[in-house]
Coordinates of C-alpha atoms in Angstrom, one line a residue:
X23 CA 22.3 -30.0 -4.5
X24 CA 24.7 -29.6 -1.5
X25 CA 23.9 -27.3 1.3
X26 CA 26.1 -27.0 4.4
X27 CA 24.4 -28.0 7.5
X28 CA 21.3 -29.4 5.6
X29 CA 20.4 -32.1 8.0
X30 CA 20.8 -29.6 11.0
X31 CA 18.9 -26.8 9.3
X32 CA 15.8 -29.3 8.5
X33 CA 16.1 -30.8 12.0
X34 CA 15.8 -27.3 13.7
X35 CA 13.2 -26.5 11.5
X36 CA 11.3 -29.6 12.4
X37 CA 11.7 -28.9 16.1
X38 CA 10.6 -25.4 15.7
X39 CA 7.4 -26.1 13.8
X40 CA 6.7 -29.7 15.0
X41 CA 2.8 -30.0 14.5
X42 CA 1.7 -31.4 11.1
X43 CA -1.0 -28.9 10.6
X44 CA -2.2 -25.8 12.5
X45 CA -5.6 -27.4 12.9
X46 CA -3.7 -30.3 14.8
X47 CA -2.1 -27.8 17.2
X48 CA -5.6 -26.0 17.8
X49 CA -8.2 -26.8 20.0
X50 CA -10.9 -28.3 17.6
X51 CA -13.9 -25.9 17.3
X52 CA -16.5 -25.9 14.6
X53 CA -18.1 -22.9 13.7
X54 CA -22.0 -22.9 12.9
X55 CA -23.3 -21.1 10.0
X56 CA -24.7 -18.1 12.1
X57 CA -21.0 -17.7 13.7
X58 CA -19.4 -17.7 10.1
X59 CA -22.0 -15.2 8.9
X60 CA -21.2 -12.9 11.8
X61 CA -17.4 -13.2 11.4
X62 CA -17.7 -12.3 7.9
X63 CA -20.1 -9.5 8.6
X64 CA -17.8 -7.9 11.4
X65 CA -14.8 -8.3 9.3
X66 CA -16.0 -6.6 6.1
X67 CA -17.9 -4.1 8.2
X68 CA -14.7 -3.0 9.8
X69 CA -12.8 -3.0 6.7
X70 CA -15.4 -1.0 4.7
X71 CA -15.8 1.8 7.5
X72 CA -12.2 2.5 7.3
X73 CA -11.5 2.0 3.4
X74 CA -14.7 3.4 1.5
X75 CA -15.8 6.6 3.1
X76 CA -14.6 9.9 1.6
X77 CA -12.5 9.0 -1.2
X78 CA -12.8 12.2 -3.1
X79 CA -10.3 14.2 -1.5
X80 CA -7.4 15.7 -3.9
X81 CA -5.0 13.1 -5.4
X82 CA -1.8 13.3 -3.9
X83 CA 1.2 14.5 -5.7
X84 CA 3.3 13.1 -7.5
X85 CA 2.4 9.4 -7.5
X86 CA -1.4 9.5 -7.7
X87 CA -1.6 12.5 -10.3
X88 CA 0.7 10.6 -12.4
X89 CA -0.9 7.2 -12.3
X90 CA -4.2 9.0 -13.0
X91 CA -2.9 10.9 -15.8
X92 CA -1.4 7.9 -17.4
X93 CA -4.9 6.0 -17.3
X94 CA -6.7 9.3 -18.6
X95 CA -4.1 9.3 -21.7
X96 CA -4.7 5.6 -22.1
X97 CA -8.4 6.2 -22.5
X98 CA -8.0 9.2 -24.8
X99 CA -5.5 7.6 -27.2
X100 CA -7.1 4.3 -27.0
X101 CA -3.6 2.8 -26.9
X102 CA -3.7 -0.1 -24.0
X103 CA -0.2 -1.3 -25.0
X104 CA 2.1 1.5 -24.2
X105 CA 1.4 3.7 -21.2
X106 CA 1.9 7.4 -21.9
X107 CA 2.6 10.2 -19.7
X108 CA 2.4 13.9 -21.3
X109 CA 2.3 11.9 -24.6
X110 CA 5.6 10.0 -24.2
X111 CA 6.0 6.6 -23.2
X112 CA 6.1 5.7 -19.6
X113 CA 7.8 2.3 -19.2
X114 CA 8.7 2.4 -15.5
X115 CA 5.6 -0.2 -14.7
X116 CA 3.6 -2.7 -16.6
X117 CA 0.0 -1.5 -17.2
X118 CA -2.6 -3.8 -15.1
X119 CA -3.2 -0.8 -12.6
X120 CA -3.4 1.5 -15.4
X121 CA -5.9 -0.6 -17.2
X122 CA -8.1 -1.0 -14.2
X123 CA -7.9 2.8 -13.5
X124 CA -8.9 3.6 -17.1
X125 CA -12.0 1.1 -16.8
X126 CA -13.0 2.7 -13.6
X127 CA -12.8 6.2 -15.1
X128 CA -14.9 4.6 -18.1
X129 CA -17.6 3.3 -15.7
X130 CA -17.7 6.1 -12.9
X131 CA -16.2 9.2 -14.5
X132 CA -12.8 10.8 -14.2
X133 CA -12.7 11.7 -10.6
X134 CA -10.7 11.0 -7.5
X135 CA -13.1 8.1 -6.2
X136 CA -12.9 6.3 -9.5
X137 CA -9.2 6.5 -9.6
X138 CA -8.9 4.9 -6.1
X139 CA -11.4 2.2 -6.6
X140 CA -9.0 -0.4 -7.8
X141 CA -6.6 -0.1 -4.9
X142 CA -9.3 0.0 -2.3
X143 CA -10.9 -3.0 -3.8
X144 CA -8.0 -4.7 -3.8
X145 CA -7.2 -4.0 0.0
X146 CA -10.7 -5.1 0.8
X147 CA -10.1 -8.4 -1.4
X148 CA -6.9 -9.0 0.5
X149 CA -8.5 -8.8 3.9
X150 CA -11.4 -11.4 2.7
X151 CA -8.6 -13.7 1.3
X152 CA -6.7 -13.5 4.3
X153 CA -9.7 -14.8 6.4
X154 CA -11.2 -16.9 3.8
X155 CA -8.3 -19.1 2.5
X156 CA -6.4 -18.5 5.8
X157 CA -9.0 -20.6 7.3
X158 CA -8.2 -23.7 5.2
X159 CA -4.4 -23.3 6.6
X160 CA -4.6 -22.2 10.2
X161 CA -8.1 -22.7 11.1
X162 CA -11.3 -20.2 11.4
X163 CA -10.6 -18.4 14.6
X164 CA -6.8 -17.8 13.7
X165 CA -7.5 -16.4 10.2
X166 CA -10.3 -14.3 11.4
X167 CA -8.1 -12.8 14.3
X168 CA -5.4 -12.5 11.6
X169 CA -7.7 -10.7 9.0
X170 CA -9.0 -8.5 11.8
X171 CA -5.3 -7.5 12.7
X172 CA -4.7 -6.8 9.1
X173 CA -7.9 -4.5 9.0
X174 CA -6.2 -2.8 11.9
X175 CA -3.0 -2.1 10.4
X176 CA -3.3 1.6 9.6
X177 CA -0.6 1.7 6.8
X178 CA -2.1 -1.1 5.0
X179 CA -5.5 0.4 5.3
X180 CA -4.3 4.0 4.3
X181 CA -2.4 2.5 1.2
X182 CA -5.7 1.1 0.2
X183 CA -7.1 4.5 -0.1
X184 CA -4.1 5.8 -2.4
X185 CA -3.8 5.5 -6.1
X186 CA -0.6 3.3 -6.0
X187 CA 0.3 -0.1 -7.2
X188 CA 1.4 -1.9 -3.9
X189 CA -2.1 -2.7 -2.7
X190 CA -2.7 -4.4 -5.9
X191 CA 0.4 -6.4 -5.7
X192 CA -0.1 -7.3 -2.0
X193 CA -3.5 -8.7 -3.3
X194 CA -2.0 -10.8 -5.9
X195 CA 0.9 -12.1 -4.0
X196 CA -1.6 -12.9 -1.1
X197 CA -3.7 -15.0 -3.5
X198 CA -0.4 -16.8 -5.2
X199 CA 0.9 -17.9 -1.9
X200 CA -2.1 -18.8 -0.1
X201 CA -3.5 -20.9 -3.0
X202 CA -0.1 -22.4 -3.9
X203 CA 0.2 -23.5 -0.4
X204 CA -3.4 -25.0 -0.1
X205 CA -2.3 -26.7 -3.4
X206 CA 0.7 -28.5 -2.0
X207 CA 0.3 -29.0 1.7
X208 CA -2.0 -32.2 1.5
X209 CA -0.5 -35.4 0.6
X210 CA -2.5 -35.3 -2.7
X211 CA -1.7 -32.2 -4.6
X212 CA -4.4 -30.0 -6.1
X213 CA -3.7 -28.9 -9.4
X214 CA -6.6 -26.3 -9.6
X215 CA -5.4 -24.3 -6.7
X216 CA -2.0 -24.5 -8.1
X217 CA -3.0 -22.9 -11.3
X218 CA -4.9 -20.3 -9.5
X219 CA -1.6 -19.5 -7.9
X220 CA 0.1 -19.3 -11.3
X221 CA -2.4 -16.7 -12.7
X222 CA -2.2 -14.8 -9.7
X223 CA 1.5 -14.6 -10.0
X224 CA 1.3 -13.7 -13.7
X225 CA -1.0 -10.8 -13.1
X226 CA 1.6 -9.8 -10.2
X227 CA 4.1 -9.5 -13.0
X228 CA 1.8 -7.7 -15.2
X229 CA 1.5 -5.1 -12.2
X230 CA 5.2 -4.5 -11.2
X231 CA 7.2 -6.7 -13.3
X232 CA 9.2 -9.8 -12.2
X233 CA 9.2 -8.8 -8.6
X234 CA 6.2 -10.7 -8.2
X235 CA 7.6 -14.1 -9.1
X236 CA 10.8 -13.1 -6.9
X237 CA 8.3 -12.6 -3.9
X238 CA 6.2 -15.6 -4.7
X239 CA 8.6 -18.4 -5.6
X240 CA 11.1 -18.7 -2.9
X241 CA 8.8 -19.3 -0.1
X242 CA 7.4 -22.5 -1.9
X243 CA 11.0 -23.7 -2.7
X244 CA 12.5 -22.8 0.9
X245 CA 9.4 -24.3 2.8
X246 CA 9.4 -27.3 0.9
X247 CA 13.0 -27.9 1.1
X248 CA 13.2 -27.4 4.9
X249 CA 10.3 -29.7 5.5
X250 CA 11.6 -32.4 3.0
X251 CA 8.1 -33.9 2.6
X252 CA 5.0 -33.9 0.1
X253 CA 4.8 -30.2 0.2
X254 CA 8.2 -30.1 -1.8
X255 CA 7.6 -28.6 -5.5
X256 CA 9.0 -30.3 -8.3
X257 CA 9.9 -29.3 -11.8
X258 CA 6.6 -30.1 -13.3
X259 CA 4.9 -27.9 -10.6
X260 CA 7.1 -25.0 -12.0
X261 CA 6.3 -25.7 -15.6
X262 CA 2.5 -25.5 -14.9
X263 CA 3.0 -22.5 -12.7
X264 CA 4.8 -20.5 -15.3
X265 CA 2.4 -21.3 -18.0
X266 CA -0.1 -18.6 -17.2
X267 CA 2.8 -16.0 -17.0
X268 CA 3.7 -17.1 -20.6
X269 CA 0.0 -16.9 -21.5
X270 CA -0.8 -13.6 -19.7
X271 CA 2.3 -11.7 -19.5
X272 CA 4.5 -12.3 -22.6
X273 CA 2.0 -11.1 -25.3
X274 CA 2.1 -7.6 -23.6
X275 CA 5.8 -7.5 -23.0
X276 CA 6.3 -8.6 -26.7
X277 CA 3.9 -5.8 -28.0
X278 CA 5.2 -3.2 -25.8
X279 CA 8.9 -4.1 -26.8
X280 CA 7.9 -4.2 -30.4
X281 CA 6.6 -0.5 -30.4
X282 CA 9.3 0.8 -27.8
X283 CA 12.5 -0.7 -28.6
X284 CA 14.2 0.9 -25.7
X285 CA 11.7 -1.2 -23.2
X286 CA 13.6 -4.1 -22.4
X287 CA 16.7 -2.5 -21.6
X288 CA 15.2 0.3 -19.7
X289 CA 12.6 -1.9 -17.8
X290 CA 14.5 -4.9 -17.0
X291 CA 18.1 -3.2 -16.7
X292 CA 17.5 0.1 -15.1
X293 CA 14.2 0.1 -13.6
X294 CA 14.6 -3.4 -12.1
X295 CA 18.2 -4.6 -11.6
X296 CA 19.6 -1.2 -11.1
X297 CA 17.1 0.2 -8.6
X298 CA 17.5 -2.9 -6.6
X299 CA 21.3 -2.7 -6.6
X300 CA 21.8 1.1 -6.8
X301 CA 18.8 2.4 -4.9
X302 CA 18.1 5.4 -7.6
X303 CA 16.5 8.2 -5.5
X304 CA 15.2 6.0 -2.8
X305 CA 18.1 4.7 -1.2
X306 CA 17.9 3.7 2.4
X307 CA 19.8 1.6 5.1
X308 CA 19.3 -2.0 5.6
X309 CA 17.3 -1.5 9.0
X310 CA 14.9 1.0 7.1
X311 CA 11.9 -1.3 7.4
X312 CA 12.3 -2.2 11.1
X313 CA 10.3 1.1 12.2
X314 CA 8.4 0.9 9.0
X315 CA 6.8 -2.4 9.8
X316 CA 5.9 -1.1 13.1
X317 CA 4.3 2.1 11.9
X318 CA 2.5 0.3 9.0
X319 CA 1.0 -2.1 11.4
X320 CA -0.1 0.3 13.8
X321 CA -2.2 -0.3 16.1
X322 CA -1.9 -4.1 15.6
X323 CA 1.9 -3.7 15.9
X324 CA 1.5 -3.2 19.3
X325 CA 1.4 -7.1 19.6
X326 CA 4.3 -7.8 17.5
X327 CA 6.8 -8.3 20.7
X328 CA 4.5 -11.0 21.7
X329 CA 4.3 -12.7 18.3
X330 CA 8.1 -12.6 18.5
X331 CA 8.3 -14.4 21.8
X332 CA 5.6 -16.9 20.5
X333 CA 7.7 -17.8 17.6
X334 CA 11.2 -17.8 19.2
X335 CA 10.2 -19.6 22.5
X336 CA 12.1 -23.0 23.0
X337 CA 9.7 -24.3 25.5
X338 CA 7.9 -27.7 24.8
X339 CA 4.5 -26.2 25.1
X340 CA 5.1 -23.0 22.8
X341 CA 6.5 -25.3 20.3
X342 CA 3.7 -28.0 20.1
X343 CA 1.5 -24.9 19.3
X344 CA 3.6 -24.1 16.1
X345 CA 2.7 -26.1 13.1
X346 CA 4.3 -26.5 9.7
X347 CA 1.6 -24.4 8.4
X348 CA 2.7 -21.5 10.5
X349 CA 6.4 -22.2 9.4
X350 CA 5.3 -21.4 5.6
X351 CA 3.7 -18.2 6.8
X352 CA 6.7 -17.2 8.8
X353 CA 9.0 -18.2 5.9
X354 CA 6.9 -16.1 3.3
X355 CA 6.9 -12.8 5.5
X356 CA 10.4 -13.3 6.4
X357 CA 11.5 -13.7 2.7
X358 CA 9.6 -10.4 1.7
X359 CA 11.1 -8.4 4.5
X360 CA 14.6 -9.7 4.0
X361 CA 14.5 -9.2 0.2
X362 CA 13.1 -5.6 0.6
X363 CA 15.9 -4.9 3.2
X364 CA 18.4 -6.0 0.9
X365 CA 17.2 -3.8 -1.8
X366 CA 19.1 -0.3 -2.1
X367 CA 15.7 1.3 -3.4
X368 CA 13.3 1.3 -0.4
X369 CA 9.9 3.2 0.1
X370 CA 7.4 2.3 3.0
X371 CA 4.7 0.7 0.8
X372 CA 7.0 -1.8 -0.7
X373 CA 6.4 -4.0 2.5
X374 CA 2.6 -4.2 2.0
X375 CA 2.8 -7.8 0.5
X376 CA 4.4 -9.1 3.8
X377 CA 1.8 -7.7 6.2
X378 CA -1.2 -10.6 5.3
X379 CA 1.4 -13.2 6.4
X380 CA 2.6 -11.3 9.5
X381 CA -1.0 -10.7 10.4
X382 CA -2.1 -14.5 10.0
X383 CA 1.1 -15.4 12.1
X384 CA -0.2 -12.8 14.6
X385 CA -3.8 -14.4 14.5
X386 CA -2.2 -17.9 15.5
X387 CA -0.6 -16.4 18.4
X388 CA -3.6 -14.9 19.7
X389 CA -5.7 -18.0 19.2
X390 CA -3.1 -20.3 20.8
X391 CA -2.5 -18.0 23.8
X392 CA -5.0 -15.2 24.8
X393 CA -8.3 -16.9 23.2
X394 CA -7.3 -20.4 24.0
X395 CA -9.5 -21.7 26.7
X396 CA -7.6 -22.4 30.1
X397 CA -4.5 -21.0 28.8
X398 CA -1.7 -20.2 31.2
X399 CA 1.6 -18.8 30.0
X400 CA 3.8 -16.1 30.0
X401 CA 2.3 -14.4 26.7
X402 CA -1.4 -14.7 28.2
X403 CA -0.3 -13.3 31.4
X404 CA 1.5 -10.5 29.8
X405 CA -1.3 -9.7 27.4
X406 CA -4.0 -9.8 30.1
X407 CA -4.1 -6.0 30.7
X408 CA -3.2 -5.3 27.0
X409 CA -6.7 -3.9 26.2
X410 CA -6.5 -1.2 28.9
X411 CA -2.9 -0.1 27.8
X412 CA -3.6 -0.4 24.0
X413 CA -6.8 1.8 24.6
X414 CA -4.8 4.6 26.3
X415 CA -2.3 4.6 23.4
X416 CA -5.1 4.6 21.0
X417 CA -6.9 7.5 22.8
X418 CA -3.6 9.5 23.0
X419 CA -3.3 8.9 19.2
X420 CA -6.9 10.2 18.7
X421 CA -6.0 13.2 20.7
X422 CA -2.9 13.9 18.6
X423 CA -5.0 13.5 15.2
X424 CA -7.4 15.9 16.5
X425 CA -5.0 18.5 17.4
X426 CA -3.1 18.2 14.1
X427 CA -6.6 18.5 12.2
X428 CA -7.3 21.6 14.2
X429 CA -4.0 23.1 13.6
X430 CA -4.0 22.5 9.9
X431 CA -7.5 23.7 9.4
X432 CA -6.9 26.7 11.8
X433 CA -10.3 26.0 13.1
X434 CA -12.6 23.5 15.1
X435 CA -15.3 21.6 13.4
X436 CA -17.7 19.2 14.6
X437 CA -15.9 16.3 14.0
X438 CA -13.0 17.6 16.2
X439 CA -15.5 18.3 19.3
X440 CA -17.1 14.8 19.1
X441 CA -13.6 13.1 18.7
X442 CA -12.4 15.0 21.7
X443 CA -15.5 14.5 23.9
X444 CA -15.5 10.7 23.0
X445 CA -11.6 10.5 23.9
X446 CA -12.2 11.9 27.3
X447 CA -15.2 9.7 28.2
X448 CA -13.3 6.8 26.8
X449 CA -10.5 7.5 28.8
X450 CA -12.6 8.1 32.2
X451 CA -14.3 4.6 31.4
X452 CA -11.1 2.8 31.1
X453 CA -9.4 4.4 34.3
X454 CA -12.8 3.6 36.1
X455 CA -12.8 0.0 35.2
X456 CA -8.8 -0.5 35.1
X457 CA -8.8 -3.4 37.6
X458 CA -12.2 -4.9 37.3
X459 CA -13.2 -8.1 35.3
X460 CA -14.7 -6.4 32.4
X461 CA -11.0 -4.9 31.6
X462 CA -9.6 -8.6 31.1
X463 CA -12.1 -10.5 29.1
X464 CA -12.8 -10.7 25.5
X465 CA -15.2 -7.7 25.7
X466 CA -12.3 -5.7 26.8
X467 CA -10.6 -6.8 23.4
X468 CA -13.7 -6.0 21.3
X469 CA -13.7 -2.6 23.0
X470 CA -10.0 -1.9 22.1
X471 CA -10.8 -3.0 18.5
X472 CA -13.8 -0.5 18.4
X473 CA -11.3 2.4 19.6
X474 CA -8.9 1.3 17.0
X475 CA -11.3 1.3 14.1
X476 CA -12.6 4.9 15.2
X477 CA -9.1 6.1 15.3
X478 CA -8.4 4.8 11.8
X479 CA -11.6 6.2 10.5
X480 CA -10.6 9.8 12.0
X481 CA -7.2 9.4 10.2
X482 CA -8.5 8.1 7.0
X483 CA -11.8 10.3 6.6
X484 CA -10.7 13.6 8.3
X485 CA -7.1 14.2 8.8
X486 CA -5.9 12.5 5.4
X487 CA -8.3 14.6 3.3
X488 CA -7.3 17.5 5.3
X489 CA -3.5 17.0 4.5
X490 CA -4.2 16.4 1.0
X491 CA -5.9 19.7 0.6
X492 CA -3.5 21.5 2.5
X493 CA -0.5 20.3 0.1
X494 CA -2.4 20.1 -3.0
X495 CA -1.0 22.7 -5.6
X496 CA -4.3 22.5 -7.6
X497 CA -6.5 23.0 -4.5
X498 CA -4.7 26.3 -4.1
X499 CA -4.7 27.1 -7.7
X500 CA -8.2 26.5 -7.9
X501 CA -8.9 28.8 -5.0
X502 CA -6.7 31.6 -6.6
X503 CA -8.5 31.2 -10.0
X504 CA -11.9 31.5 -8.2
X505 CA -11.0 35.2 -8.0
X506 CA -9.5 35.6 -11.2
X507 CA -12.0 33.4 -13.6
X508 CA -10.4 34.7 -16.8
X509 CA -7.0 34.4 -16.0
X510 CA -4.9 31.6 -17.7
X511 CA -3.2 29.1 -15.6
X512 CA 0.5 28.3 -16.6
X513 CA 2.6 25.4 -15.2
X514 CA 6.3 26.3 -15.8
X515 CA 8.6 23.2 -14.8
X516 CA 5.9 21.7 -13.0
X517 CA 3.8 18.8 -13.6
X518 CA 0.3 19.5 -14.5
X519 CA -0.9 15.9 -14.2
X520 CA -3.7 16.4 -11.7
X521 CA -5.1 19.6 -13.5
X522 CA -8.1 17.6 -15.0
X523 CA -9.8 16.9 -11.6
X524 CA -9.7 20.6 -10.3
X525 CA -9.0 22.9 -13.2
X526 CA -11.3 21.5 -15.9
X527 CA -13.3 25.1 -16.5
X528 CA -9.7 27.2 -16.6
X529 CA -7.6 27.4 -19.9
X530 CA -4.5 25.5 -18.7
X531 CA -1.3 25.4 -20.3
X532 CA 2.1 23.7 -19.3
X533 CA 5.8 24.8 -20.6
X534 CA 8.5 22.2 -19.6
X535 CA 11.8 23.7 -18.2
X536 CA 13.5 23.5 -21.4
X537 CA 11.2 25.8 -23.0
X538 CA 12.1 28.6 -20.7
X539 CA 12.4 31.4 -23.5
X540 CA 9.0 30.3 -25.0
X541 CA 7.3 30.5 -21.7
X542 CA 8.9 34.4 -21.4
X543 CA 7.6 35.0 -24.8
X544 CA 4.0 33.9 -24.0
X545 CA 3.9 35.7 -20.5
X546 CA 4.9 38.9 -22.2
X547 CA 1.7 38.7 -24.2
X548 CA -0.6 37.9 -21.3
X549 CA -2.2 40.5 -18.9
X550 CA -2.7 38.7 -15.4
X551 CA -2.2 35.1 -15.3
X552 CA -1.7 32.4 -12.4
X553 CA 1.7 30.9 -12.4
X554 CA 2.4 27.3 -11.1
X555 CA 6.4 26.6 -10.8
X556 CA 9.2 25.3 -8.8
X557 CA 10.0 27.4 -5.8
X558 CA 13.6 26.6 -6.3
X559 CA 13.7 28.3 -9.7
X560 CA 11.4 31.2 -8.7
X561 CA 14.2 33.8 -8.3
X562 CA 15.4 33.3 -11.9
X563 CA 11.7 33.1 -13.0
X564 CA 11.2 36.5 -11.2
X565 CA 14.1 37.9 -13.2
X566 CA 13.0 36.7 -16.5
X567 CA 9.5 38.2 -16.0
X568 CA 10.3 41.6 -14.2
X569 CA 10.1 43.6 -17.3
X570 CA 6.4 42.7 -17.9
X571 CA 5.1 41.0 -14.5
X572 CA 5.4 41.2 -10.9
X573 CA 5.0 37.8 -9.2
X574 CA 2.9 37.7 -5.7
X575 CA 3.4 34.2 -3.7
X576 CA 0.3 32.4 -2.7
X577 CA 0.2 32.5 1.3
X578 CA -1.0 28.8 1.3
X579 CA 1.3 27.2 -1.1
X580 CA 4.7 28.0 -2.1
X581 CA 4.4 26.8 -5.8
X582 CA 1.4 29.2 -6.7
X583 CA 1.9 32.7 -7.7
X584 CA -0.3 35.7 -9.0
X585 CA 1.6 37.3 -12.1
X586 CA 0.1 40.8 -12.2
X587 CA 1.0 42.9 -15.5
X588 CA 3.2 45.9 -15.0
X589 CA 3.9 46.8 -18.7
X590 CA 3.0 45.6 -22.0
X591 CA 5.4 44.3 -24.8
X592 CA 5.3 42.2 -27.9
X593 CA 6.4 38.8 -27.6
X594 CA 6.0 35.2 -29.2
X595 CA 4.6 32.0 -27.9
X596 CA 5.6 28.4 -28.8
X597 CA 6.2 25.1 -27.1
X598 CA 3.1 25.4 -25.0
X599 CA 0.9 22.3 -24.3
X600 CA -2.8 22.7 -23.6
X601 CA -3.6 20.3 -20.6
X602 CA -7.1 21.3 -20.0
X603 CA -9.8 23.3 -21.3

């Protein structure tokens, strides 16, 4: 195939990533069994203390409640082919996450923790793979530093605590790309690893459609083409790669298309192609992911400028530290960021699959500069005071998080007091030891990591549940229903997908917006009831009900109203759907 400037592009790539493997560019150092156990223990502990505690806060509307409702209906209908929402086919996404959530509900009950368990385990598995399989590519220390950096990416860790598809997709794309590269990086290709890569990509297609293949295939092709060596994939490679996709994905796609003739046009054309080209209701500018990456990777993103310098430096010494293995990681991360930036439809969580590869690149940078014995260069000198500066930034973030938590709760809890005391004490300690040797060694980096973990724990286990409780319409409806235990709860034009988790003891009905007259007829026959509706239509709703009820807004949520009877008239009821008993 003719490509303009092919020879020049390949020469520039080889000069930029000259070392054959990252192991050859690194200082050889074998880890003992005890060191490996300590590395695994610290990594898993760090990830678990952020990911696992307090997963039982209210589901975030609308995404978490929607996906949980689909899994609930899947269990109730025992239809594992067509996902449904409110009894109607929901064909926006393939079913793998719905299947996992439904199984989690069967095993652990229908609750918030069970709903979030698949995403949490996917995030934890991604961190483990980044270290375990990343070690085969860039060496143990670089991979461990990269995996620790990933566990300190606030956006990645928080996404692992939500019932969304992106954490599972990130796990599968990481599995696919790392195992696939392990398969082809040596002169003797390893077909077992390549089949693992194909299976992971197939499961990704079953999670979020053809996007998984689009994210995973180009890095293999482009990296192999630029290197023009044994890592280049051939036609037979791709035949073997696609075989698991045919075996795993095609049966479901055929089955759902058989039962839902509109599926092929809606899913592939409208929900994939047109959303990419036109943006749907999430259209954002091209540069949208530049600040998003920094925010999603915070506090690890404080090291991104140094990573950029390490990658673009033209000095012979820096180039000698960059390998073809690192080039593949950069190629994978760059492709994902470029693809999502080119798409018109953008959401912050879309770039989660790129973060493991950015963090592995960061791990290589740290291993080759700051943690390389005897290293003296501009990056090492620049990062020498990094622990103190980063710690102060983290302490300021901790103070801000504590302040927001106090503001939202309108009261001070013990955790707020403890966090404030730790912030002040840590700040005093940093200032006292600012220019001492302890502030510049590995112990200082460990201390900064501990502070970062503490801040992420505060955000994930304290602030996030507080925000969820404050904005949840179901929490406020449950509070109002506590003072009116016999009142019927009516959702009018508002999704009732999270009702099962909070309103299981009350009679709950839902009227779609097109059933306005039926809703008014039903209300006319009721005494007092609780109304949950869109505040944009509240004035029209007040007018429709003014003959029979007076609506009083809840002071804590703009969608919750107490409907108080003023006069009784006869009416009729129809088109109501009981969603909970």
